[in-house]
Short mmCIF file of N, CA and C in Angstrom, two decimals:
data_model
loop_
_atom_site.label_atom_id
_atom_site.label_comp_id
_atom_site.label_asym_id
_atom_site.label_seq_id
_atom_site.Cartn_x
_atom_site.Cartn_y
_atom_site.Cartn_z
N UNK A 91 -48.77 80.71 100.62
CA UNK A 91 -48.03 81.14 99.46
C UNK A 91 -47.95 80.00 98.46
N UNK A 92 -48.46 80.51 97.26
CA UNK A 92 -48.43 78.79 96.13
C UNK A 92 -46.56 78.61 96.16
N UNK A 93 -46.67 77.66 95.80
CA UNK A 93 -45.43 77.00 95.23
C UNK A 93 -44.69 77.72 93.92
N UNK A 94 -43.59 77.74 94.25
CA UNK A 94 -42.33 78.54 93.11
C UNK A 94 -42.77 77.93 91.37
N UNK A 95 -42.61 76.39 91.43
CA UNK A 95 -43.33 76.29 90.35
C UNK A 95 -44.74 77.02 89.84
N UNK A 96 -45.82 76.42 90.72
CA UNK A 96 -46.80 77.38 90.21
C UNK A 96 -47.01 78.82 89.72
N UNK A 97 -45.97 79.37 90.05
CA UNK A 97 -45.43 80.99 90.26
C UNK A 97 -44.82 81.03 88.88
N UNK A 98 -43.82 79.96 88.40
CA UNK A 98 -43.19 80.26 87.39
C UNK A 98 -43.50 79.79 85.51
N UNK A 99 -44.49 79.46 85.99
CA UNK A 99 -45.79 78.93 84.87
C UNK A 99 -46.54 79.93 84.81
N UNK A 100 -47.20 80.83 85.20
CA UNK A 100 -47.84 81.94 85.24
C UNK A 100 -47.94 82.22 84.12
N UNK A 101 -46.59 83.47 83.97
CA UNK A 101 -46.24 83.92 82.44
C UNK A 101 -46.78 82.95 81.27
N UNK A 102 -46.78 81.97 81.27
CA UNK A 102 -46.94 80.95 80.36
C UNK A 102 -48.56 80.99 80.16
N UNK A 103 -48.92 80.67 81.10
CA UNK A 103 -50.24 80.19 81.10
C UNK A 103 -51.29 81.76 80.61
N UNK A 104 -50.77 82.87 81.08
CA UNK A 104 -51.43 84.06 80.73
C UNK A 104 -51.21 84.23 78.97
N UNK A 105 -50.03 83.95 78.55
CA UNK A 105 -49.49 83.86 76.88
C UNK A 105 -50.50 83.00 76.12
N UNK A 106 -50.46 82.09 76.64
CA UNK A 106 -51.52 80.74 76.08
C UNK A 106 -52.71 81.24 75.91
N UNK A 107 -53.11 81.76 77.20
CA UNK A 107 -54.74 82.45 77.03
C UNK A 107 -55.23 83.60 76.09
N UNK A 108 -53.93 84.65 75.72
CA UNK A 108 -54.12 86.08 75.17
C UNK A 108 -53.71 85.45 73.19
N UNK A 109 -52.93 84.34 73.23
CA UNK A 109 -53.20 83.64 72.28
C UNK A 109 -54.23 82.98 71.58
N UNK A 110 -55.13 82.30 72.55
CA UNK A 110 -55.99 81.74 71.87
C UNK A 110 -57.22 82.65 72.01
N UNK A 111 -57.30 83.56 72.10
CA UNK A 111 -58.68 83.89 71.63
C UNK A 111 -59.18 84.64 73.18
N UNK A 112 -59.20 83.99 74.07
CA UNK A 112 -59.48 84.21 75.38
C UNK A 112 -59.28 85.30 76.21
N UNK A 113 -58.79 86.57 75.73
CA UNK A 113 -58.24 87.96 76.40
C UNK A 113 -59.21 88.83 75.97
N UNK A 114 -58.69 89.69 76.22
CA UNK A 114 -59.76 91.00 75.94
C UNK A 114 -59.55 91.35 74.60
N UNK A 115 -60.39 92.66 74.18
CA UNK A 115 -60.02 92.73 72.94
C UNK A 115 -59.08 93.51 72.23
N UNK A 116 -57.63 92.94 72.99
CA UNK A 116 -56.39 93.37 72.67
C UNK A 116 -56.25 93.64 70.63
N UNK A 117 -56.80 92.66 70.38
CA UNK A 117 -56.59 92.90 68.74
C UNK A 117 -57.62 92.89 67.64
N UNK A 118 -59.18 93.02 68.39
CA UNK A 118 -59.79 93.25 67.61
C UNK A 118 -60.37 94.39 67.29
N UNK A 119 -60.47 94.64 65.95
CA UNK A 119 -60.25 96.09 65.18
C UNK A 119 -61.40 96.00 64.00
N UNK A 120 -62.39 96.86 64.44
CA UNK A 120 -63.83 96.98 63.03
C UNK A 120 -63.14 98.53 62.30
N UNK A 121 -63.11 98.11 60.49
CA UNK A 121 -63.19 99.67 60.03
C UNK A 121 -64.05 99.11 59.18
N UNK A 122 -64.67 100.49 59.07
CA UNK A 122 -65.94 100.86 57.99
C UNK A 122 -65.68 101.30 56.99
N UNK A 123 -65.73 101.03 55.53
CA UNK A 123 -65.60 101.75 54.52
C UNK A 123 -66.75 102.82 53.83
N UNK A 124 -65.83 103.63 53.42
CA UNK A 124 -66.50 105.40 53.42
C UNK A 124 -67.25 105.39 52.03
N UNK A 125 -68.33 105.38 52.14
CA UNK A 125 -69.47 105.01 50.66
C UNK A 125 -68.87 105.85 49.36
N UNK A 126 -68.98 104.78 48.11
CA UNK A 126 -68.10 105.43 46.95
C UNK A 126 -69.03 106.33 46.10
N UNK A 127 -68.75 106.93 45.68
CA UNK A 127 -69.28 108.15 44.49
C UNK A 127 -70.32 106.99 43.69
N UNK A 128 -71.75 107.75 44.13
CA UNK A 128 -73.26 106.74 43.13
C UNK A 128 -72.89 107.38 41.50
N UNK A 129 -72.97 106.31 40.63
CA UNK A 129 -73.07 106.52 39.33
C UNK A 129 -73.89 105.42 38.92
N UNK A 130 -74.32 106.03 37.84
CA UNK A 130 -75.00 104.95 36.92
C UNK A 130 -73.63 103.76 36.08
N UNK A 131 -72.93 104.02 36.49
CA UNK A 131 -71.57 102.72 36.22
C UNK A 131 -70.42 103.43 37.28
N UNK A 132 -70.41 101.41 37.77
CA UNK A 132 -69.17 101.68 38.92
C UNK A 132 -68.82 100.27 38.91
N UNK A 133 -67.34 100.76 39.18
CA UNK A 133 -66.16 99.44 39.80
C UNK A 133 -66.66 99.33 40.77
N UNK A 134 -66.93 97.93 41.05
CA UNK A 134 -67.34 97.49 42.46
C UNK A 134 -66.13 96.93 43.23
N UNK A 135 -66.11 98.07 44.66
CA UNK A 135 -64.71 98.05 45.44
C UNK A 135 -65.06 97.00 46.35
N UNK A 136 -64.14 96.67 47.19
CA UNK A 136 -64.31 95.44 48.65
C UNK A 136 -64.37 96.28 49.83
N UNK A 137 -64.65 96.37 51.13
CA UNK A 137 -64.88 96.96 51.72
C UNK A 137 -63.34 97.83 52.48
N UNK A 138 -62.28 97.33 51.63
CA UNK A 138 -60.95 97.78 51.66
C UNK A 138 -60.72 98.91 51.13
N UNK A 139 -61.60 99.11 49.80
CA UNK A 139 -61.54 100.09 48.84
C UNK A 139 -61.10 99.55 47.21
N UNK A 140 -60.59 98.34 47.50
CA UNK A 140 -59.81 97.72 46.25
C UNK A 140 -60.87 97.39 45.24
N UNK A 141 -61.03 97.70 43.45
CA UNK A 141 -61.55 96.86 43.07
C UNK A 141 -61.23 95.94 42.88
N UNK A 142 -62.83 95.22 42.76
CA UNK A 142 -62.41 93.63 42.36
C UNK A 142 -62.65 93.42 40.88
N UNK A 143 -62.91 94.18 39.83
CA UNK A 143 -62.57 93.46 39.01
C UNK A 143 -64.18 93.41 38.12
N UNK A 144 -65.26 94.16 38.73
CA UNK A 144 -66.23 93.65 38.24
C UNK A 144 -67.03 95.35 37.98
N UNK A 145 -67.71 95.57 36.94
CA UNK A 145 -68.15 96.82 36.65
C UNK A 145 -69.88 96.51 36.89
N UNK A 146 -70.87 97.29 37.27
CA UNK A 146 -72.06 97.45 37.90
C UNK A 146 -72.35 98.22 36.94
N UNK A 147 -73.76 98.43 36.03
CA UNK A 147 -74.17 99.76 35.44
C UNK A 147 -75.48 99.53 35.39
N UNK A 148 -76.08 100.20 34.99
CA UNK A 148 -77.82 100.52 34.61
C UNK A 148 -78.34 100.56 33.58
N UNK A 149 -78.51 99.99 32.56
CA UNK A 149 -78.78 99.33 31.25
C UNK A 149 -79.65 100.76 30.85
N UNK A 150 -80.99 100.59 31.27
CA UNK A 150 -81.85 101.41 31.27
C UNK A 150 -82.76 101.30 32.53
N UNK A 151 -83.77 102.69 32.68
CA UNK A 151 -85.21 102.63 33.53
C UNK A 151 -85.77 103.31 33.29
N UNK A 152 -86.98 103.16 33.22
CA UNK A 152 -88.21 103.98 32.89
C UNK A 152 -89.39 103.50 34.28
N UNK A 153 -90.36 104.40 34.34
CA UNK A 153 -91.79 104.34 35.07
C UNK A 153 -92.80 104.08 34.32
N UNK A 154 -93.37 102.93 35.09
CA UNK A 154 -94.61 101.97 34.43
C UNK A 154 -95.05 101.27 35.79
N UNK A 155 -96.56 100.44 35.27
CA UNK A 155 -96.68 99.96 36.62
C UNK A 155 -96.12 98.71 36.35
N UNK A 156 -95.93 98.26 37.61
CA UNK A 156 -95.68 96.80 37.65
C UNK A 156 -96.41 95.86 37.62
N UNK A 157 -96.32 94.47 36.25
CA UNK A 157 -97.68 93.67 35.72
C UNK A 157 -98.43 93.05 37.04
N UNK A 158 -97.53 92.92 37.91
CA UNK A 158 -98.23 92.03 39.16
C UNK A 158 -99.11 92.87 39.92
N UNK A 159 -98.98 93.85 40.06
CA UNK A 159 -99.77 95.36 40.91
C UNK A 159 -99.97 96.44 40.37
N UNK A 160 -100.65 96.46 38.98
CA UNK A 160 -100.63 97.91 38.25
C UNK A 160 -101.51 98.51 38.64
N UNK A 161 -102.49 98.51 39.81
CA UNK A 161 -102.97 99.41 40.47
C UNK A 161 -102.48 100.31 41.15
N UNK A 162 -101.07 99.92 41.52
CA UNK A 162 -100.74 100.93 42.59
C UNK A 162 -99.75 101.65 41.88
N UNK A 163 -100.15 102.24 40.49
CA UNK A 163 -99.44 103.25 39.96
C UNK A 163 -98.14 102.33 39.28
N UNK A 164 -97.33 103.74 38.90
CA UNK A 164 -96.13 103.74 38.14
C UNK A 164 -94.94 103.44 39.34
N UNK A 165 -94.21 102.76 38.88
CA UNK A 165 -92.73 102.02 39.73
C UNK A 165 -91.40 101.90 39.22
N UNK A 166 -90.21 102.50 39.49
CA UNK A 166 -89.33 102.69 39.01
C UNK A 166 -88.80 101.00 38.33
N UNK A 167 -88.45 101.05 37.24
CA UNK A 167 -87.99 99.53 36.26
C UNK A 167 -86.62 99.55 35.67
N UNK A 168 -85.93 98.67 36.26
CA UNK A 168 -84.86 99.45 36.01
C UNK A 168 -84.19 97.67 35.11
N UNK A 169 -82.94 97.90 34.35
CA UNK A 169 -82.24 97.05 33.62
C UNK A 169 -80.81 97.27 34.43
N UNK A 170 -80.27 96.32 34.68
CA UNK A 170 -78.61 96.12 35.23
C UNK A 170 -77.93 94.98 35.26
N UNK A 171 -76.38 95.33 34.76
CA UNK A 171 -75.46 94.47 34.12
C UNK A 171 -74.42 94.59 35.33
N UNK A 172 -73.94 93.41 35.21
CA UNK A 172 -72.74 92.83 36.30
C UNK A 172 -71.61 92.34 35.04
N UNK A 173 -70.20 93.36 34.79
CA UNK A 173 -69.81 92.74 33.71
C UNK A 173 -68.33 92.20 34.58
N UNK A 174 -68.03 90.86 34.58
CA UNK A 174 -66.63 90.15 35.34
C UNK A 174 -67.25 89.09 36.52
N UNK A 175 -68.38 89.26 36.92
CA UNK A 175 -68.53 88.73 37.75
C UNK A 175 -68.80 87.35 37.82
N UNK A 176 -68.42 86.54 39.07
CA UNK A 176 -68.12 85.33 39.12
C UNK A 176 -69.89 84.80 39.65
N UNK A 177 -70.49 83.63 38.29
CA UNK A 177 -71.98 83.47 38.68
C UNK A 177 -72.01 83.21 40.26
N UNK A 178 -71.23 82.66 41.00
CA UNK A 178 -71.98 81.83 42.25
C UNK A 178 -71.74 82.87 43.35
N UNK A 179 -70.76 83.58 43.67
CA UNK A 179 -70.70 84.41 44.48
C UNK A 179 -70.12 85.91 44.15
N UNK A 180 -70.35 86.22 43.37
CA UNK A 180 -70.11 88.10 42.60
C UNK A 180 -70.62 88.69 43.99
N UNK A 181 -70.62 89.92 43.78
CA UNK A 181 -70.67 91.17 44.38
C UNK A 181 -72.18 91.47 44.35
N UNK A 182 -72.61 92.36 45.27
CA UNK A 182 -73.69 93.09 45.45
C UNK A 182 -73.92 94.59 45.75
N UNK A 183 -74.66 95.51 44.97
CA UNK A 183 -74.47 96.96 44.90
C UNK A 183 -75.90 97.50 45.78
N UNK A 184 -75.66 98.53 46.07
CA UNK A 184 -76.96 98.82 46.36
C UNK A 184 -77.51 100.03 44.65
N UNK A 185 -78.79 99.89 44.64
CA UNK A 185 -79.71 100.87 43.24
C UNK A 185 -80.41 101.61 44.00
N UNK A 186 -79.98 102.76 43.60
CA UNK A 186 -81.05 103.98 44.15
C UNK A 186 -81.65 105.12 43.10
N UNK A 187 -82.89 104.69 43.28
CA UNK A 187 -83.48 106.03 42.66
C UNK A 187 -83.79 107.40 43.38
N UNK A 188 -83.06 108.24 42.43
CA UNK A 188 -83.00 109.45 43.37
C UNK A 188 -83.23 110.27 42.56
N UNK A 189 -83.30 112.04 42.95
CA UNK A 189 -84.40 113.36 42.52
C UNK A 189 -83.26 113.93 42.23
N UNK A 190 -83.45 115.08 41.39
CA UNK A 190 -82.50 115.84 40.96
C UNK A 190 -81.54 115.98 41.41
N UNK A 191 -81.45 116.26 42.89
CA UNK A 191 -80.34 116.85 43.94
C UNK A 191 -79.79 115.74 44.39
N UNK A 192 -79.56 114.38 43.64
CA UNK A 192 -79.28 113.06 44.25
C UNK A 192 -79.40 112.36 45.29
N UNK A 193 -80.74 112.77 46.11
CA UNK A 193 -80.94 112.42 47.04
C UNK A 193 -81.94 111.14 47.04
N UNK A 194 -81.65 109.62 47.46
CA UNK A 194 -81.90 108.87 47.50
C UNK A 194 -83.72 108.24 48.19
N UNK A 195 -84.19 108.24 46.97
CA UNK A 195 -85.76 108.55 47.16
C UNK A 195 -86.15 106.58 47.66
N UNK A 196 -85.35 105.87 47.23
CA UNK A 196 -85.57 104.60 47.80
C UNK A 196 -84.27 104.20 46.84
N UNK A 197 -83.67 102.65 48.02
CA UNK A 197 -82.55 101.92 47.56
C UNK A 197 -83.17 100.36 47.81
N UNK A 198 -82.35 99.47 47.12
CA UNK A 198 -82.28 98.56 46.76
C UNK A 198 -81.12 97.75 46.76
N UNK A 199 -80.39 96.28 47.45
CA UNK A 199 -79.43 95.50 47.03
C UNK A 199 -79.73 94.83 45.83
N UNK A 200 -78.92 94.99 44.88
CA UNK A 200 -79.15 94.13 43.48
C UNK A 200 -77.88 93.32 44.07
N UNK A 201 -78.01 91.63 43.87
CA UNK A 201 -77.07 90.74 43.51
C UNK A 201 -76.35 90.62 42.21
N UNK A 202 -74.99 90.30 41.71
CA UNK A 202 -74.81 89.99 40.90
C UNK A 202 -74.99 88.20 40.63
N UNK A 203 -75.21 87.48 41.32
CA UNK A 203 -75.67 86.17 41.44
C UNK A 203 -76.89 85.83 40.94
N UNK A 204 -78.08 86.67 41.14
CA UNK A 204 -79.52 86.78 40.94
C UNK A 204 -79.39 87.48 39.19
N UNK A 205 -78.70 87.64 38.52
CA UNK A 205 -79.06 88.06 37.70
C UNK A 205 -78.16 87.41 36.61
N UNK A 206 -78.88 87.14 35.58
CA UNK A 206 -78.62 85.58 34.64
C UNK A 206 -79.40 86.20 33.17
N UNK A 207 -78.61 86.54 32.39
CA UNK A 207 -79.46 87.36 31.28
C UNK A 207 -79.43 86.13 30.12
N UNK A 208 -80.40 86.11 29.15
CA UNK A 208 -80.44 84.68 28.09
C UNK A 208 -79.17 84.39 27.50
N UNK A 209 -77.88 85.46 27.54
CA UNK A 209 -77.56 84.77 26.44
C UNK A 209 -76.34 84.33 27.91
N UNK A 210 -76.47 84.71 28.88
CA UNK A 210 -75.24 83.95 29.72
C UNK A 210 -74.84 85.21 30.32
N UNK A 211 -75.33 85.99 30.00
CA UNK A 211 -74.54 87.29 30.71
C UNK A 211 -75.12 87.74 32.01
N UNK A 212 -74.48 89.03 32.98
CA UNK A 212 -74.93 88.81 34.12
C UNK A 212 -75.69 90.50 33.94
N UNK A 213 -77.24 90.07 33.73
CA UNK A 213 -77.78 91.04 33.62
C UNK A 213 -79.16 90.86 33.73
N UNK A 214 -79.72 91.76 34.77
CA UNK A 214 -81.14 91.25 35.70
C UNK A 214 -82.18 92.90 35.81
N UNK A 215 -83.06 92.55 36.04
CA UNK A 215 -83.80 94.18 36.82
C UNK A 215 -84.82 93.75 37.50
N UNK A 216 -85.08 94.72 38.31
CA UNK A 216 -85.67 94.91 39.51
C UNK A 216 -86.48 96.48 39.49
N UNK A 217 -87.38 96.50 40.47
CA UNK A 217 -88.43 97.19 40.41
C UNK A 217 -88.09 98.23 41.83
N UNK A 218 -88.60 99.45 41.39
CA UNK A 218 -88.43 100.80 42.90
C UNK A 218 -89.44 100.77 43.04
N UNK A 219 -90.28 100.78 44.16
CA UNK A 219 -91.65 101.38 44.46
C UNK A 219 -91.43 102.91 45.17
N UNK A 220 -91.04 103.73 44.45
CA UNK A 220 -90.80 105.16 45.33
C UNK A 220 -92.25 106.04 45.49
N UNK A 221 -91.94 106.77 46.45
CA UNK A 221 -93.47 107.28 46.93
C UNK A 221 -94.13 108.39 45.68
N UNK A 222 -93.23 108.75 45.39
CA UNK A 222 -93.07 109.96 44.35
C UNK A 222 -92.37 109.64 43.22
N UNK A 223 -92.90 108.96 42.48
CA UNK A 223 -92.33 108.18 41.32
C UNK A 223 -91.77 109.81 40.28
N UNK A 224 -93.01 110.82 40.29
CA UNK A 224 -92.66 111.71 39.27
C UNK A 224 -91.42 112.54 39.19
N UNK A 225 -90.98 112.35 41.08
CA UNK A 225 -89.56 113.35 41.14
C UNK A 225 -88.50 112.31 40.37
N UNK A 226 -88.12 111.42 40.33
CA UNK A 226 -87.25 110.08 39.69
C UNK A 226 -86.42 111.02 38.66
N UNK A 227 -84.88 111.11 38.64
CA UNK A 227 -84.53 111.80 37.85
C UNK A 227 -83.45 110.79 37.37
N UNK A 228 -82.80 109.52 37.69
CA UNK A 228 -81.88 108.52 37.72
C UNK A 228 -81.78 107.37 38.83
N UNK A 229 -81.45 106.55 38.18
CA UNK A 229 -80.83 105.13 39.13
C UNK A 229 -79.89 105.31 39.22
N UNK A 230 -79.00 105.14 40.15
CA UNK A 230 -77.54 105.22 40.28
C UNK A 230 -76.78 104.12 41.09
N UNK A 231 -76.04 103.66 41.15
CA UNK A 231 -76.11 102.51 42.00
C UNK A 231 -73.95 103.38 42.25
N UNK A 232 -74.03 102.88 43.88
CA UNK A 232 -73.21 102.48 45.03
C UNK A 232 -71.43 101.30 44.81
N UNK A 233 -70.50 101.96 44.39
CA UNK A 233 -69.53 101.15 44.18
C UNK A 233 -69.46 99.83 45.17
N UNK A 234 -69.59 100.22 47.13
CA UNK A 234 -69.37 99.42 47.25
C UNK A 234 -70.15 97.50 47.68
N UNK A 235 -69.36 96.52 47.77
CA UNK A 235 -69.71 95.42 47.67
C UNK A 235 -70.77 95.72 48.69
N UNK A 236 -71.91 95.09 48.80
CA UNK A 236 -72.56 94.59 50.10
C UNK A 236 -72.88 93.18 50.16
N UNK A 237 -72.23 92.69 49.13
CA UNK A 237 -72.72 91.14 48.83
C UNK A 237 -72.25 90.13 51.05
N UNK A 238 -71.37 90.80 51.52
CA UNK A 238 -71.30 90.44 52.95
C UNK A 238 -70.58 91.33 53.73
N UNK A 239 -70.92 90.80 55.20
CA UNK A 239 -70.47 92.05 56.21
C UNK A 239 -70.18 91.10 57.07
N UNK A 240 -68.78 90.83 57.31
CA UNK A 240 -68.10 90.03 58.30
C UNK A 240 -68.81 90.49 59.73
N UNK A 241 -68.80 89.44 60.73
CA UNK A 241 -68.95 89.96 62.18
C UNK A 241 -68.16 91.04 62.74
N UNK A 242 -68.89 91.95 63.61
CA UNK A 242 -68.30 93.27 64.38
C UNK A 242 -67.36 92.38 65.64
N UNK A 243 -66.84 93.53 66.07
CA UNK A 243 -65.60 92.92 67.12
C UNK A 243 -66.82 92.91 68.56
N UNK A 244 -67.83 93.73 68.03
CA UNK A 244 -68.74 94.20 69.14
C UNK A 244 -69.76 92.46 69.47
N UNK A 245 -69.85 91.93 67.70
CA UNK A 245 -70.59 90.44 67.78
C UNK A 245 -69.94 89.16 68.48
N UNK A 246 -68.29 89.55 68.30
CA UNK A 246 -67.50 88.52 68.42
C UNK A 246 -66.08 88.66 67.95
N UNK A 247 -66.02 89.15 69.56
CA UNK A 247 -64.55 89.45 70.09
C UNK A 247 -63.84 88.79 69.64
N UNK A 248 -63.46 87.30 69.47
CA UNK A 248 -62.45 86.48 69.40
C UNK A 248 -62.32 86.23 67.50
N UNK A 249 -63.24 85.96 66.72
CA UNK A 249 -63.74 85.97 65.57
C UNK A 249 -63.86 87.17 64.61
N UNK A 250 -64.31 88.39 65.32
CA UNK A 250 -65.24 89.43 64.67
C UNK A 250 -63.77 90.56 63.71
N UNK A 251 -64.22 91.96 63.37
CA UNK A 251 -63.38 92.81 63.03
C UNK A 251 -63.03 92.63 61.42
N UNK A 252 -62.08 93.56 61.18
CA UNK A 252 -61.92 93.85 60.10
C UNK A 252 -62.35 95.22 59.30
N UNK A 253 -62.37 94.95 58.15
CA UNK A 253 -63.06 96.03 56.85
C UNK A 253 -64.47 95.45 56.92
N UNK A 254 -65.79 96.11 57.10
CA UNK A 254 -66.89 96.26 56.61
C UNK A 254 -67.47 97.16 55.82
N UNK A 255 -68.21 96.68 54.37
CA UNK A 255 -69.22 97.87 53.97
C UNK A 255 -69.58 99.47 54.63
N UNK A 256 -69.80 100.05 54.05
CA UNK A 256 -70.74 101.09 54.58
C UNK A 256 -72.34 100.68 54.81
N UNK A 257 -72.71 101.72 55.56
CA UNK A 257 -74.47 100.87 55.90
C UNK A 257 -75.29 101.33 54.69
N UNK A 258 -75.78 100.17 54.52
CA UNK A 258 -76.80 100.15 53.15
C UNK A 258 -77.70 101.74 52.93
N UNK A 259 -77.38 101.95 51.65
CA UNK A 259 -78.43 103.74 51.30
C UNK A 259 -79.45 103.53 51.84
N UNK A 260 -79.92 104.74 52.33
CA UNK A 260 -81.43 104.96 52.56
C UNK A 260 -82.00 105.81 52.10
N UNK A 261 -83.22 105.85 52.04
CA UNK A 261 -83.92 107.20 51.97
C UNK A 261 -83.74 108.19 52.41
N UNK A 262 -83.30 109.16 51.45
CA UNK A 262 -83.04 110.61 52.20
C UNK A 262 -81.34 110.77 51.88
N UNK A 263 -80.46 109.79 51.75
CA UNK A 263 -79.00 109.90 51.78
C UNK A 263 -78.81 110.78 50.27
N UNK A 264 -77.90 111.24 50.93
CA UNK A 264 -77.44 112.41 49.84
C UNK A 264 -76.40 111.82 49.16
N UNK A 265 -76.17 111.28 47.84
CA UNK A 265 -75.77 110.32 46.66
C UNK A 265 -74.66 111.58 45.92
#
C-alpha cells in the first residue's frame, strides 16, 4: 500500500497534468464556419463570422488568352480590389468563375497581400483556366478569410481548435 502522503498528492498531481496540456481532449473544440453568400463584392468575415473591416470586389473580367500561353485558348482575366486592407497580412478570398446557375466552374485564393496596384492601392488580377471558358457567366468571390486555418484539435490536441474557414470552393460547388 503506497504511503498516505503519496495518496494525498494525487489530486494535485492529476490537476497539474489536465492543466498543462497533458489530458485528453477535455477542451479542445474545432468549429467550421458556414461559407458566406459569393458576390462580386463582399465584406471579408473571420472564420467567426465577424467582419474585419476590409471589402473584396471584382473590378472587371473578360476572356482572352493568356500572353504567356495563348495557345491554349481563351482564360478567364479577371481585375480585383482589396479596399481596408492591411499590406503585410490582409485577408484572402477565394474567385470563382461560375455558369449561369452559379455553379463554380473553377476557384482560386486571391491574397490581399499579393496585390499592390501603381498608385498604392490594393488591387491585383489573376487568371481562370476553366475547361469551358464559353459557359463563364461571372467571377464572384467568397466572403470568407482563407488567408489561415489554425491547427485542428484532430492535428494537435494540446495547441489545435477553434473557428476555422470553410474548405476552399471547388469545382462543381453551388455559389
Amino acid at each position: 500500500m503506497p504511503p498516505a502522503r503519496l495518496l494525498a498528492g494525487a489530486p494535485l498531481a492529476v490537476l497539474l497534468l489536465a492543466l498543462s496540456g497533458c489530458s485528453t481532449s477535455w477542451g479542445c473544440t474545432d468549429t467550421t464556419a458556414k461559407r458566406g453568400k459569393a458576390s462580386a463584392r463582399v465584406q471579408v468575415e473571420d472564420a467567426s463570422g465577424r467582419p474585419l473591416g476590409v471589402t473584396a470586389k471584382v473590378v472587371d473580367w473578360r476572356l482572352e488568352p493568356h500572353p504567356q500561353v495563348p495557345d491554349r485558348g481563351d482564360q478567364v482575366h479577371f481585375h480585383y480590389r482589396f479596399d481596408g486592407a492591411d499590406e503585410y497580412s490582409g485577408p484572402a478570398v477565394d474567385a470563382c468563375a461560375v455558369d449561369k446557375h452559379r455553379v463554380a466552374l473553377l476557384c482560386e485564393t486571391i491574397y490581399s497581400s499579393e496585390a499592390f496596384g501603381p498608385n498604392g492601392d490594393h488591387t491585383g488580377d489573376a487568371w481562370l483556366a476553366v475547361e469551358h471558358p464559353d459557359q463563364v457567366t461571372a467571377v464572384l468571390l467568397i466572403p470568407n478569410d482563407q488567408s489561415h486555418d489554425d491547427r485542428t484539435c484532430a492535428q494537435d490536441i494540446k495547441d489545435g481548435g477553434g473557428p476555422h474557414p470553410p474548405k476552399p470552393a471547388a469545382i462543381g460547388d453551388q455559389l
